[in-house]
Amino acid sequence: MSRLRIVSDEAACIGCHLCEIHCLVEHSRSRQIVKAFRREVPRALARVHVEEDLPVTLAVQCHHCSEPMCVYACLTGAMRKDSETGIVTSDPERCMGCWTCIMVCPYGALARDEVRGVVGKCDLCQHLVTPACVAHCPNEALTLAEAEP
Amino acid sequence: MTRYVIVGNSAGGVGAAEAIRQVDRHGSLTMVSEEPYPAYSRPLIARYLSGETPEGQMAYRPAGDYQALGIELVLGRALQGIDTAGQTVRLSDGRLLPWDRLLLAVGGTPIVPPTEGLAEHEHFTFTTLDDAKRLARHLSAGSHAVVVGGGLIGISVAEALVKLGAAVTIVELAPQVLGRALDSCAGEIARRAIERAGVQVLTGRTVARVIGRAPGAPAVSAVVLDDGAEIVCDTLVVAIGVRPRVEVVAGTGIAVGRGIVVDRHMATSAPGVYACGDVAEAYDFVLGGNRLTPIWPNAYLGGRIAGRNMAGEETVYEGGTAMNSLHSFGLSMMSAGTVDPPAGDGSYEVLSCQDAGRGIYKKVILQEGRVVGMIFCGAIERAGIIFGLMRARVAVDGFKERLLADDLGLLSLPADLRRELMQR
């Protein structure tokens, strides 16, 4: 199994939050920035967040762990790790919003989508060659890398 | 070719089967379940009862998984006997299954206390899909239900009953609800949320007697509490908890404590026999010893370790601990480990903060400079970071003042620890 993940470098992060914005747009219905922020109700959810402890900032998203506690702990089976790609995804049709995955994620990388009552997480933008957050990071703080499986 | 037999087809059994197949694609793998269904999510039965989740959406795994993993699934058959010397199990249809590796993932039985009039009258437990179906068939418009037990199961069934329009009374023996998962402060927050939904919550009380509608008929008309108060009801749900089904190993010599005792490989005292889930008394990393933690995630985690070891890949169980995420009645509460250390035990250090206006209560319990317990209410997004520190037994003395801060995150951790985590 290959294991792709996004590597986040706090030394290069400038705290611009563009990753959050482009993640949200990419996961919106329209995939257009103005519509995604101003028209779509409920608004889409960013699956990356930028922590700030100035001057240090750090973008955090799912590590698609080789031993994914969120998958093991999931009460419904909504959270799966793909055996081919290694990508961890949550099926919103099967998620019941119990937040057990949030409780066991050591990165605090999962988000509550309170409007839809399901968890939101990084899916590595499988439909794109380069995930939106990586593509739009102006200082290459976010890179797509092959991790140890 | 190794012959694997797994008795039990829920989180623990599935965890083991998936792990076995990651190591051994060739051995024969048979899963046996008393229930007539492929693995389904037990925690979803409350949403099934309330009508939010149809039966077709309760599957724990995609329909093709059993076939893809080469599993022979034997449904609707109970385990009747284990021969550890001859390495066979006997099923309720008389079939004898030989095994080289056996996993007992048989779960627990709902506890029904000896109460006057209870056995003769219709009452419901709430741990299986069939329990939920039975209860759904019984309910009618305007039902009044008494739920005995204010733990996680009792509260989840109470919420479903409220959604169906029933009047609900919870009777809990302990002085607070969720006493095993929460401290008194968090318990009070939960109680208020439950009461806001119109549920009557009676703590410190128990049902002393069940009264029927007519002599000799099973229908319930009321319960009488230990203080003499009578509550009129037509539905009685007993949701006190589950007892490990240790009777399955009676006569085998397999070591039993409160559950079937397993070592750090999830192996029982009998060669080739493993156990996990609600029936097993397995390692708890907070306690540093064995205990029962009958919760879904630990069943899967323990099952996974059992499976790897059964397939010959030696793997040590890091241990589980009590942990719960409570989401009923609009609550967002998480707790794990030792949440309420004994008063006067100076070895614990308790950090806590509360902001009632924002619905926030946070508590982190330390012992010897390490996190051994936590409660997060309201602000839960980063609680996993604390759980991760607890699980990894990280010394937190140097940064403990940051654990309760609003901006808790990976940047709250020392740089070397964070770097190590980020590189994984």
Coordinates of C-alpha atoms in Angstrom, one line a residue:
Chain A
M1 CA 0.0 0.0 0.0
S2 CA 1.4 3.4 -0.9
R3 CA 0.6 6.1 1.6
L4 CA 0.3 9.6 0.4
R5 CA -0.1 12.4 2.9
I6 CA 0.2 16.1 3.2
V7 CA 3.3 17.2 5.0
S8 CA 3.0 20.5 6.9
D9 CA 6.1 22.5 7.7
E10 CA 5.6 25.0 10.5
A11 CA 8.9 26.8 9.6
A12 CA 7.5 27.7 6.2
C13 CA 3.9 28.4 7.2
I14 CA 3.1 32.1 7.1
G15 CA -0.3 31.8 8.7
C16 CA -2.3 33.1 5.7
H17 CA -5.1 30.6 6.1
L18 CA -5.4 30.2 2.3
C19 CA -5.3 26.4 2.7
E20 CA -8.5 26.7 4.8
I21 CA -10.2 28.8 2.2
H22 CA -9.3 26.7 -0.8
C23 CA -10.1 23.5 1.1
L24 CA -13.6 24.8 1.8
V25 CA -14.0 25.9 -1.9
E26 CA -12.9 22.5 -3.1
H27 CA -15.4 20.8 -0.9
S28 CA -18.3 23.1 -1.8
R29 CA -21.0 22.3 -4.3
S30 CA -20.0 25.0 -6.8
R31 CA -16.2 24.9 -6.3
Q32 CA -16.3 28.7 -6.9
I33 CA -14.9 30.9 -4.2
V34 CA -17.6 33.6 -4.1
K35 CA -20.5 31.2 -4.4
A36 CA -19.0 28.9 -1.8
F37 CA -18.6 31.6 0.8
R38 CA -21.6 33.9 0.0
R39 CA -24.3 31.8 -1.5
E40 CA -24.1 28.2 -0.4
V41 CA -26.2 27.3 2.7
P42 CA -25.0 25.5 4.6
R43 CA -21.5 26.6 3.9
A44 CA -19.0 23.9 3.1
L45 CA -16.5 22.9 5.7
A46 CA -12.7 23.3 5.6
R47 CA -10.9 20.1 6.5
V48 CA -7.7 21.8 7.4
H49 CA -7.2 24.4 10.1
V50 CA -4.3 26.7 10.9
E51 CA -3.1 26.8 14.5
E52 CA -1.6 30.0 15.7
D53 CA 0.8 30.6 18.6
L54 CA 2.5 33.6 17.1
P55 CA 5.0 33.8 15.6
V56 CA 4.5 30.1 14.9
T57 CA 1.7 28.9 12.8
L58 CA 0.9 25.4 11.6
A59 CA -1.6 23.9 9.2
V60 CA -3.1 20.7 10.5
Q61 CA -5.0 18.0 8.5
C62 CA -5.4 14.3 8.6
H63 CA -2.2 12.2 8.4
H64 CA -4.0 9.2 6.9
C65 CA -2.2 7.2 9.7
S66 CA -1.0 3.7 9.1
E67 CA -2.7 2.7 12.3
P68 CA -5.8 4.9 12.1
M69 CA -7.4 5.1 15.5
C70 CA -10.4 6.9 14.0
V71 CA -11.1 3.9 11.7
Y72 CA -10.7 1.4 14.5
A73 CA -12.9 3.4 16.9
C74 CA -15.6 4.3 14.4
L75 CA -19.0 3.1 15.8
T76 CA -20.8 2.7 12.5
G77 CA -18.1 1.7 10.0
A78 CA -18.3 5.1 8.2
M79 CA -14.6 5.7 8.6
R80 CA -12.6 3.5 6.3
K81 CA -9.0 3.3 5.2
D82 CA -8.7 2.3 1.5
S83 CA -6.6 -0.8 1.2
E84 CA -5.2 0.4 -2.1
T85 CA -4.6 4.1 -1.7
G86 CA -4.3 4.2 2.1
I87 CA -6.6 7.3 2.1
V88 CA -8.9 7.5 5.2
T89 CA -12.3 8.8 4.3
S90 CA -15.6 9.1 6.2
D91 CA -18.9 8.2 4.4
P92 CA -21.4 11.0 5.4
E93 CA -24.3 8.6 4.6
R94 CA -23.1 6.3 7.4
C95 CA -21.6 8.8 9.9
M96 CA -23.9 9.3 12.9
G97 CA -22.0 12.3 14.3
C98 CA -21.0 10.6 17.5
W99 CA -17.5 12.2 17.4
T100 CA -15.7 9.1 18.7
C101 CA -13.2 9.7 15.9
I102 CA -12.5 13.2 17.1
M103 CA -11.9 11.8 20.6
V104 CA -9.1 9.5 19.4
C105 CA -7.4 11.6 16.7
P106 CA -4.0 12.6 18.1
Y107 CA -3.8 15.5 15.7
G108 CA -7.1 17.1 16.5
A109 CA -7.5 17.0 12.7
L110 CA -11.2 16.2 12.3
A111 CA -13.9 18.8 12.2
R112 CA -17.5 18.7 13.3
D113 CA -19.9 19.6 10.6
E114 CA -22.6 20.6 13.0
V115 CA -25.2 21.5 10.3
R116 CA -25.1 18.1 8.7
G117 CA -24.3 16.3 11.9
V118 CA -21.3 14.4 10.4
V119 CA -17.6 14.6 10.7
G120 CA -15.5 16.4 8.0
K121 CA -12.0 15.4 7.2
C122 CA -9.3 15.6 4.6
D123 CA -9.8 13.3 1.6
L124 CA -6.6 14.3 -0.1
C125 CA -8.8 15.8 -2.9
Q126 CA -8.8 12.5 -4.7
H127 CA -10.3 14.0 -7.8
L128 CA -7.3 16.4 -8.2
V129 CA -3.7 15.7 -9.0
T130 CA -2.6 18.1 -6.2
P131 CA -4.8 18.7 -3.2
A132 CA -6.3 22.2 -3.1
C133 CA -4.4 23.2 0.1
V134 CA -1.1 22.2 -1.4
A135 CA -1.7 23.8 -4.7
H136 CA -2.6 27.1 -3.1
C137 CA -0.1 27.3 -0.3
P138 CA 2.0 30.4 -1.3
N139 CA 5.1 29.4 0.6
E140 CA 5.2 25.6 0.0
A141 CA 4.6 24.9 3.7
L142 CA 2.2 22.2 2.5
T143 CA 3.6 19.4 0.2
L144 CA 2.2 16.1 -0.9
A145 CA 4.6 13.3 0.0
E146 CA 4.8 9.6 0.1
A147 CA 5.0 8.6 3.7
E148 CA 6.3 5.4 5.2
P149 CA 3.5 2.9 4.9
Chain B
M1 CA -3.5 -24.3 6.5
T2 CA -4.7 -22.8 9.8
R3 CA -8.4 -23.1 10.6
Y4 CA -9.7 -20.0 12.3
V5 CA -13.1 -19.9 14.1
I6 CA -14.5 -16.6 15.4
V7 CA -17.5 -16.8 17.7
G8 CA -19.2 -13.4 17.6
N9 CA -19.8 -11.2 14.6
S10 CA -19.7 -7.7 16.0
A11 CA -16.8 -5.2 16.4
G12 CA -14.4 -7.6 18.1
G13 CA -15.0 -10.5 15.7
V14 CA -14.8 -8.2 12.6
G15 CA -11.6 -6.6 13.9
A16 CA -10.0 -10.0 14.3
A17 CA -11.2 -11.2 10.9
E18 CA -9.8 -8.2 9.1
A19 CA -6.5 -8.5 10.9
I20 CA -6.2 -12.2 10.2
R21 CA -6.7 -11.5 6.5
Q22 CA -3.9 -8.9 6.5
V23 CA -1.5 -11.6 7.6
D24 CA -3.0 -14.9 6.3
R25 CA -5.0 -15.0 3.1
H26 CA -5.2 -18.8 2.9
G27 CA -6.4 -20.2 6.2
S28 CA -10.1 -21.1 6.5
L29 CA -12.1 -18.5 8.5
T30 CA -15.5 -19.2 9.9
M31 CA -17.5 -16.6 11.9
V32 CA -20.5 -17.7 14.0
S33 CA -23.2 -15.5 15.3
E34 CA -26.4 -16.1 17.3
E35 CA -27.9 -13.2 15.5
P36 CA -29.4 -13.6 12.0
Y37 CA -27.7 -10.5 10.6
P38 CA -24.3 -9.7 9.1
A39 CA -22.3 -7.3 11.3
Y40 CA -24.3 -4.2 12.1
S41 CA -23.5 -1.1 14.1
R42 CA -25.0 -1.7 17.6
P43 CA -24.7 1.9 18.6
L44 CA -27.1 2.7 15.7
I45 CA -30.0 0.8 17.2
A46 CA -31.2 3.9 19.0
R47 CA -31.4 5.7 15.6
Y48 CA -33.1 2.7 14.1
L49 CA -35.7 2.9 16.9
S50 CA -36.3 6.6 16.4
G51 CA -36.7 6.0 12.6
E52 CA -33.6 8.0 11.6
T53 CA -31.6 5.1 10.3
P54 CA -33.3 2.4 8.3
E55 CA -32.2 -1.2 8.8
G56 CA -30.5 -1.2 5.4
Q57 CA -28.1 1.5 6.5
M58 CA -26.9 -0.2 9.7
A59 CA -24.3 -2.5 8.1
Y60 CA -20.9 -2.2 9.9
R61 CA -19.1 -3.3 6.7
P62 CA -20.0 -3.3 3.0
A63 CA -22.0 -6.3 1.9
G64 CA -19.3 -7.9 -0.1
D65 CA -16.7 -7.9 2.6
Y66 CA -17.3 -11.4 3.9
Q67 CA -16.9 -12.9 0.5
A68 CA -13.9 -10.7 -0.3
L69 CA -12.2 -11.8 2.9
G70 CA -13.1 -15.5 2.3
I71 CA -15.2 -15.8 5.4
E72 CA -17.8 -18.5 5.9
L73 CA -20.5 -16.8 7.9
V74 CA -22.7 -19.0 10.1
L75 CA -25.7 -17.0 11.3
G76 CA -28.4 -17.8 13.8
R77 CA -26.4 -20.5 15.6
A78 CA -25.3 -20.3 19.2
L79 CA -22.1 -21.7 20.8
Q80 CA -23.0 -24.7 22.8
G81 CA -19.6 -26.1 23.9
I82 CA -15.9 -25.7 23.6
D83 CA -13.5 -28.6 23.6
T84 CA -10.1 -27.1 24.2
A85 CA -8.2 -30.4 24.1
G86 CA -9.9 -31.7 20.9
Q87 CA -10.0 -28.2 19.4
T88 CA -13.6 -28.1 18.4
V89 CA -16.6 -26.0 19.1
R90 CA -20.2 -27.3 19.0
L91 CA -23.0 -25.2 17.7
S92 CA -26.7 -25.2 18.5
D93 CA -27.5 -27.1 15.3
G94 CA -25.2 -29.9 16.4
R95 CA -22.4 -28.9 14.0
L96 CA -18.9 -29.5 15.2
L97 CA -16.3 -26.9 14.0
P98 CA -12.7 -27.8 14.3
W99 CA -10.2 -25.0 14.9
D100 CA -6.5 -24.3 15.3
R101 CA -7.2 -20.8 16.5
L102 CA -10.4 -19.8 18.3
L103 CA -11.6 -16.4 19.2
L104 CA -14.4 -15.8 21.7
A105 CA -16.0 -12.5 20.9
V106 CA -19.4 -13.4 22.3
G107 CA -20.1 -10.1 24.1
G108 CA -22.3 -9.5 27.1
T109 CA -25.8 -10.2 28.3
P110 CA -27.9 -7.3 29.5
I111 CA -28.1 -7.2 33.3
V112 CA -31.7 -7.6 34.6
P113 CA -31.8 -7.1 38.3
P114 CA -33.9 -9.3 40.5
T115 CA -36.9 -7.1 41.1
E116 CA -40.3 -8.0 42.4
G117 CA -42.7 -8.5 39.5
L118 CA -40.2 -7.9 36.8
A119 CA -39.8 -11.4 35.4
E120 CA -43.5 -11.9 35.1
H121 CA -44.1 -8.7 33.2
E122 CA -43.1 -7.5 29.8
H123 CA -39.8 -5.6 29.8
F124 CA -37.2 -4.7 27.2
T125 CA -33.4 -4.6 27.1
F126 CA -31.6 -2.6 24.5
T127 CA -28.4 -4.0 23.1
T128 CA -29.3 -5.8 19.8
L129 CA -31.2 -4.9 16.7
D130 CA -33.8 -7.5 17.6
D131 CA -34.2 -5.7 21.0
A132 CA -34.9 -2.5 19.1
K133 CA -37.4 -4.2 16.7
R134 CA -39.2 -5.7 19.7
L135 CA -39.4 -2.3 21.4
A136 CA -40.5 -0.6 18.2
R137 CA -43.4 -3.1 17.7
H138 CA -44.5 -2.5 21.3
L139 CA -44.6 1.2 21.3
S140 CA -47.8 3.1 20.6
A141 CA -48.7 6.8 20.3
G142 CA -48.5 8.4 23.7
S143 CA -46.5 5.6 25.4
H144 CA -45.0 6.4 28.8
A145 CA -41.7 4.6 29.2
V146 CA -39.7 4.0 32.3
V147 CA -36.0 3.5 31.6
V148 CA -34.1 1.8 34.4
G149 CA -30.5 3.0 34.1
G150 CA -29.0 6.4 33.4
G151 CA -25.9 5.2 31.6
L152 CA -25.0 5.5 27.9
I153 CA -27.5 2.8 26.8
G154 CA -30.3 4.2 29.0
I155 CA -29.8 7.7 27.7
S156 CA -29.6 6.7 24.1
V157 CA -32.8 4.7 24.3
A158 CA -34.5 7.6 26.2
E159 CA -33.5 10.0 23.4
A160 CA -35.0 7.7 20.8
L161 CA -38.2 7.3 22.8
V162 CA -38.5 11.1 23.2
K163 CA -38.1 11.5 19.4
L164 CA -41.0 9.1 19.0
G165 CA -43.2 11.2 21.2
A166 CA -43.1 9.0 24.3
A167 CA -43.1 10.4 27.8
V168 CA -39.9 9.1 29.4
T169 CA -38.7 8.7 33.0
I170 CA -35.1 7.6 33.7
V171 CA -34.6 5.9 37.0
E172 CA -30.9 5.8 38.1
L173 CA -29.6 4.2 41.3
A174 CA -26.5 6.4 41.4
P175 CA -26.7 10.0 42.5
Q176 CA -26.0 11.2 39.0
V177 CA -26.5 10.0 35.4
L178 CA -23.6 8.6 33.4
G179 CA -21.8 8.0 36.7
R180 CA -19.3 5.6 35.1
A181 CA -18.3 8.0 32.3
L182 CA -18.6 11.5 33.9
D183 CA -17.9 13.2 37.2
S184 CA -20.7 15.0 39.1
C185 CA -20.2 18.3 37.4
A186 CA -20.4 16.9 33.9
G187 CA -23.2 14.6 35.0
E188 CA -25.2 17.7 36.1
I189 CA -24.6 19.3 32.6
A190 CA -25.9 16.1 31.0
R191 CA -28.9 15.9 33.4
R192 CA -30.0 19.4 32.5
A193 CA -29.8 18.7 28.8
I194 CA -31.8 15.5 29.2
E195 CA -34.4 17.3 31.4
R196 CA -34.7 20.1 28.9
A197 CA -35.9 17.5 26.4
G198 CA -38.8 16.8 28.7
V199 CA -37.4 13.6 30.3
Q200 CA -38.0 13.1 34.0
V201 CA -34.7 12.1 35.6
L202 CA -34.8 10.4 39.0
T203 CA -31.4 9.7 40.5
G204 CA -30.6 7.8 43.7
R205 CA -33.7 5.8 43.1
T206 CA -34.5 2.3 42.0
V207 CA -37.5 0.3 40.9
A208 CA -38.6 -1.9 43.8
R209 CA -41.7 -3.5 42.2
V210 CA -43.4 -3.8 38.8
I211 CA -47.2 -3.7 38.7
G212 CA -49.2 -5.4 35.9
R213 CA -52.3 -4.2 34.3
A214 CA -54.3 -7.3 35.1
P215 CA -53.5 -10.4 37.1
G216 CA -51.7 -13.0 35.0
A217 CA -51.2 -10.7 32.0
P218 CA -47.8 -9.5 31.0
A219 CA -48.6 -5.9 30.3
V220 CA -47.1 -3.3 32.7
S221 CA -49.2 -0.6 34.3
A222 CA -46.8 1.0 36.7
V223 CA -43.5 0.7 38.6
V224 CA -43.1 1.4 42.3
L225 CA -39.8 3.0 43.4
D226 CA -37.8 2.3 46.5
D227 CA -39.2 5.4 48.1
G228 CA -42.8 4.2 47.5
A229 CA -43.5 6.6 44.6
E230 CA -45.5 5.0 41.8
I231 CA -44.9 5.9 38.1
V232 CA -47.6 4.9 35.7
C233 CA -46.1 3.5 32.5
D234 CA -46.8 1.0 29.7
T235 CA -43.2 0.4 28.6
L236 CA -40.3 -0.7 30.8
V237 CA -36.8 -0.7 29.5
V238 CA -34.0 -2.2 31.6
A239 CA -30.7 -0.6 30.5
I240 CA -28.3 -1.1 33.4
G241 CA -25.4 -2.5 31.5
V242 CA -24.0 -5.8 30.3
R243 CA -22.5 -8.8 32.0
P244 CA -19.7 -10.7 30.2
R245 CA -20.9 -14.0 28.8
V246 CA -18.3 -16.0 30.7
E247 CA -20.6 -19.0 30.9
V248 CA -19.4 -20.0 27.4
V249 CA -16.1 -21.2 28.9
A250 CA -17.7 -23.0 31.9
G251 CA -16.0 -26.4 32.4
T252 CA -13.1 -25.6 30.0
G253 CA -10.7 -24.4 32.7
I254 CA -10.2 -21.1 30.9
A255 CA -9.3 -18.5 33.4
V256 CA -12.1 -16.1 34.3
G257 CA -12.1 -13.0 36.5
R258 CA -15.0 -10.6 35.9
G259 CA -14.6 -11.5 32.2
I260 CA -12.5 -14.0 30.3
V261 CA -8.9 -13.1 31.3
V262 CA -6.6 -12.4 28.4
D263 CA -2.9 -11.4 28.3
R264 CA -1.3 -8.7 26.2
H265 CA -1.7 -10.8 23.1
M266 CA -5.4 -11.2 23.8
A267 CA -4.8 -14.9 24.5
T268 CA -6.7 -16.7 27.1
S269 CA -5.2 -19.3 29.5
A270 CA -6.0 -22.1 27.0
P271 CA -3.6 -22.6 24.1
G272 CA -5.0 -21.3 20.8
V273 CA -8.0 -19.7 22.4
Y274 CA -8.3 -15.9 22.3
A275 CA -11.0 -13.5 23.6
C276 CA -11.9 -9.8 23.0
G277 CA -14.7 -7.3 23.4
D278 CA -17.3 -7.2 26.1
V279 CA -16.6 -10.7 27.3
A280 CA -12.9 -10.1 27.8
E281 CA -11.0 -8.7 30.7
A282 CA -8.1 -7.1 28.9
Y283 CA -5.3 -4.7 29.6
D284 CA -6.2 -1.1 30.5
F285 CA -3.3 1.3 30.0
V286 CA -4.5 3.7 32.6
L287 CA -5.0 1.1 35.3
G288 CA -1.8 -0.8 34.2
G289 CA -3.8 -4.0 34.7
N290 CA -6.8 -5.9 33.4
R291 CA -10.4 -4.7 33.6
L292 CA -13.7 -4.8 31.7
T293 CA -14.2 -1.9 29.3
P294 CA -17.3 -3.0 27.4
I295 CA -17.2 -0.4 24.7
W296 CA -17.2 -0.7 20.9
P297 CA -13.8 0.8 20.0
N298 CA -12.0 -1.4 22.5
A299 CA -13.7 -4.4 21.1
Y300 CA -12.4 -3.6 17.6
L301 CA -8.9 -2.7 18.9
G302 CA -8.6 -5.8 21.0
G303 CA -10.0 -8.0 18.2
R304 CA -7.5 -6.6 15.8
I305 CA -4.6 -7.6 18.1
A306 CA -6.2 -11.0 18.7
G307 CA -6.4 -11.5 15.0
R308 CA -2.8 -10.6 14.3
N309 CA -1.6 -13.0 17.0
M310 CA -3.9 -15.8 15.9
A311 CA -2.4 -15.5 12.4
G312 CA 1.1 -15.8 13.9
E313 CA 2.2 -12.2 13.8
E314 CA 3.1 -11.4 17.4
T315 CA 1.6 -8.1 18.4
V316 CA 1.2 -6.6 21.8
Y317 CA -2.0 -5.0 22.8
E318 CA -1.2 -1.4 23.9
G319 CA -4.4 -1.5 25.9
G320 CA -7.7 0.3 25.9
T321 CA -9.4 2.3 28.6
A322 CA -12.8 3.5 29.3
M323 CA -13.7 6.2 26.8
N324 CA -17.0 7.6 25.6
S325 CA -18.2 10.3 23.3
L326 CA -21.8 11.3 24.3
H327 CA -23.8 12.9 21.6
S328 CA -27.4 12.4 22.7
F329 CA -29.8 15.2 23.6
G330 CA -27.6 17.7 21.8
L331 CA -24.7 17.2 24.1
S332 CA -21.0 17.1 23.0
M333 CA -19.2 15.4 25.8
M334 CA -16.1 13.2 25.8
S335 CA -14.5 11.3 28.7
A336 CA -11.7 8.8 29.0
G337 CA -9.7 7.1 31.7
T338 CA -10.0 8.0 35.3
V339 CA -12.4 10.9 35.4
D340 CA -13.2 11.1 39.1
P341 CA -10.2 10.2 41.2
P342 CA -10.9 9.3 44.8
A343 CA -11.1 12.4 47.0
G344 CA -8.1 12.7 49.3
D345 CA -5.8 10.6 47.1
G346 CA -2.9 13.0 46.8
S347 CA -1.3 11.2 43.9
Y348 CA -3.7 12.8 41.5
E349 CA -3.6 16.4 40.2
V350 CA -6.8 17.7 38.8
L351 CA -6.9 20.6 36.3
S352 CA -10.3 21.9 35.4
C353 CA -12.2 24.9 34.1
Q354 CA -15.8 25.8 33.4
D355 CA -17.5 28.4 31.3
A356 CA -21.2 27.8 31.9
G357 CA -22.2 30.6 29.5
R358 CA -20.5 28.8 26.6
G359 CA -21.5 25.4 27.8
I360 CA -17.9 24.5 28.3
Y361 CA -16.4 22.2 31.0
K362 CA -12.9 20.7 30.7
K363 CA -11.0 18.5 33.1
V364 CA -7.7 16.8 32.8
I365 CA -6.5 14.4 35.5
L366 CA -2.8 13.8 36.0
Q367 CA -0.9 11.3 38.0
E368 CA 2.9 11.2 38.2
G369 CA 3.0 14.0 35.6
R370 CA 1.0 12.0 33.0
V371 CA -2.6 12.3 31.8
V372 CA -4.7 9.5 33.2
G373 CA -8.2 11.0 32.6
M374 CA -10.1 13.7 30.8
I375 CA -13.5 15.2 30.4
F376 CA -14.3 17.6 27.6
C377 CA -17.8 19.2 27.3
G378 CA -18.7 21.6 24.6
A379 CA -15.3 22.3 23.2
I380 CA -14.3 18.9 21.9
E381 CA -12.5 19.5 18.6
R382 CA -9.0 19.1 20.1
A383 CA -9.8 16.6 22.8
G384 CA -8.1 13.9 20.8
I385 CA -4.7 15.6 21.4
I386 CA -5.2 15.1 25.1
F387 CA -6.3 11.5 24.5
G388 CA -3.2 11.0 22.4
L389 CA -0.9 12.2 25.2
M390 CA -2.7 9.9 27.6
R391 CA -2.4 6.9 25.3
A392 CA 1.3 7.6 24.7
R393 CA 2.0 8.2 28.4
V394 CA 3.7 11.5 27.6
A395 CA 5.1 13.5 30.6
V396 CA 3.1 16.7 30.5
D397 CA 4.3 18.6 33.6
G398 CA 6.3 21.0 31.5
F399 CA 3.2 22.2 29.5
K400 CA 0.2 21.2 31.6
E401 CA -1.1 24.7 32.0
R402 CA -1.8 24.7 28.3
L403 CA -4.0 21.6 28.2
L404 CA -7.2 23.4 29.2
A405 CA -6.5 26.6 27.1
D406 CA -9.0 27.7 24.4
D407 CA -6.3 27.5 21.8
L408 CA -5.2 23.9 22.7
G409 CA -3.6 22.4 19.6
L410 CA -0.4 20.8 18.4
L411 CA 1.3 24.1 19.1
S412 CA 0.6 23.6 22.8
L413 CA 3.0 20.7 22.7
P414 CA 6.8 21.0 23.1
A415 CA 8.5 21.4 19.7
D416 CA 10.4 18.1 19.8
L417 CA 7.2 16.2 20.7
R418 CA 5.2 18.0 18.0
R419 CA 7.9 17.3 15.4
E420 CA 8.0 13.7 16.2
L421 CA 4.2 13.5 15.9
M422 CA 4.1 15.5 12.6
Q423 CA 6.7 13.2 11.0
R424 CA 4.5 10.2 11.4

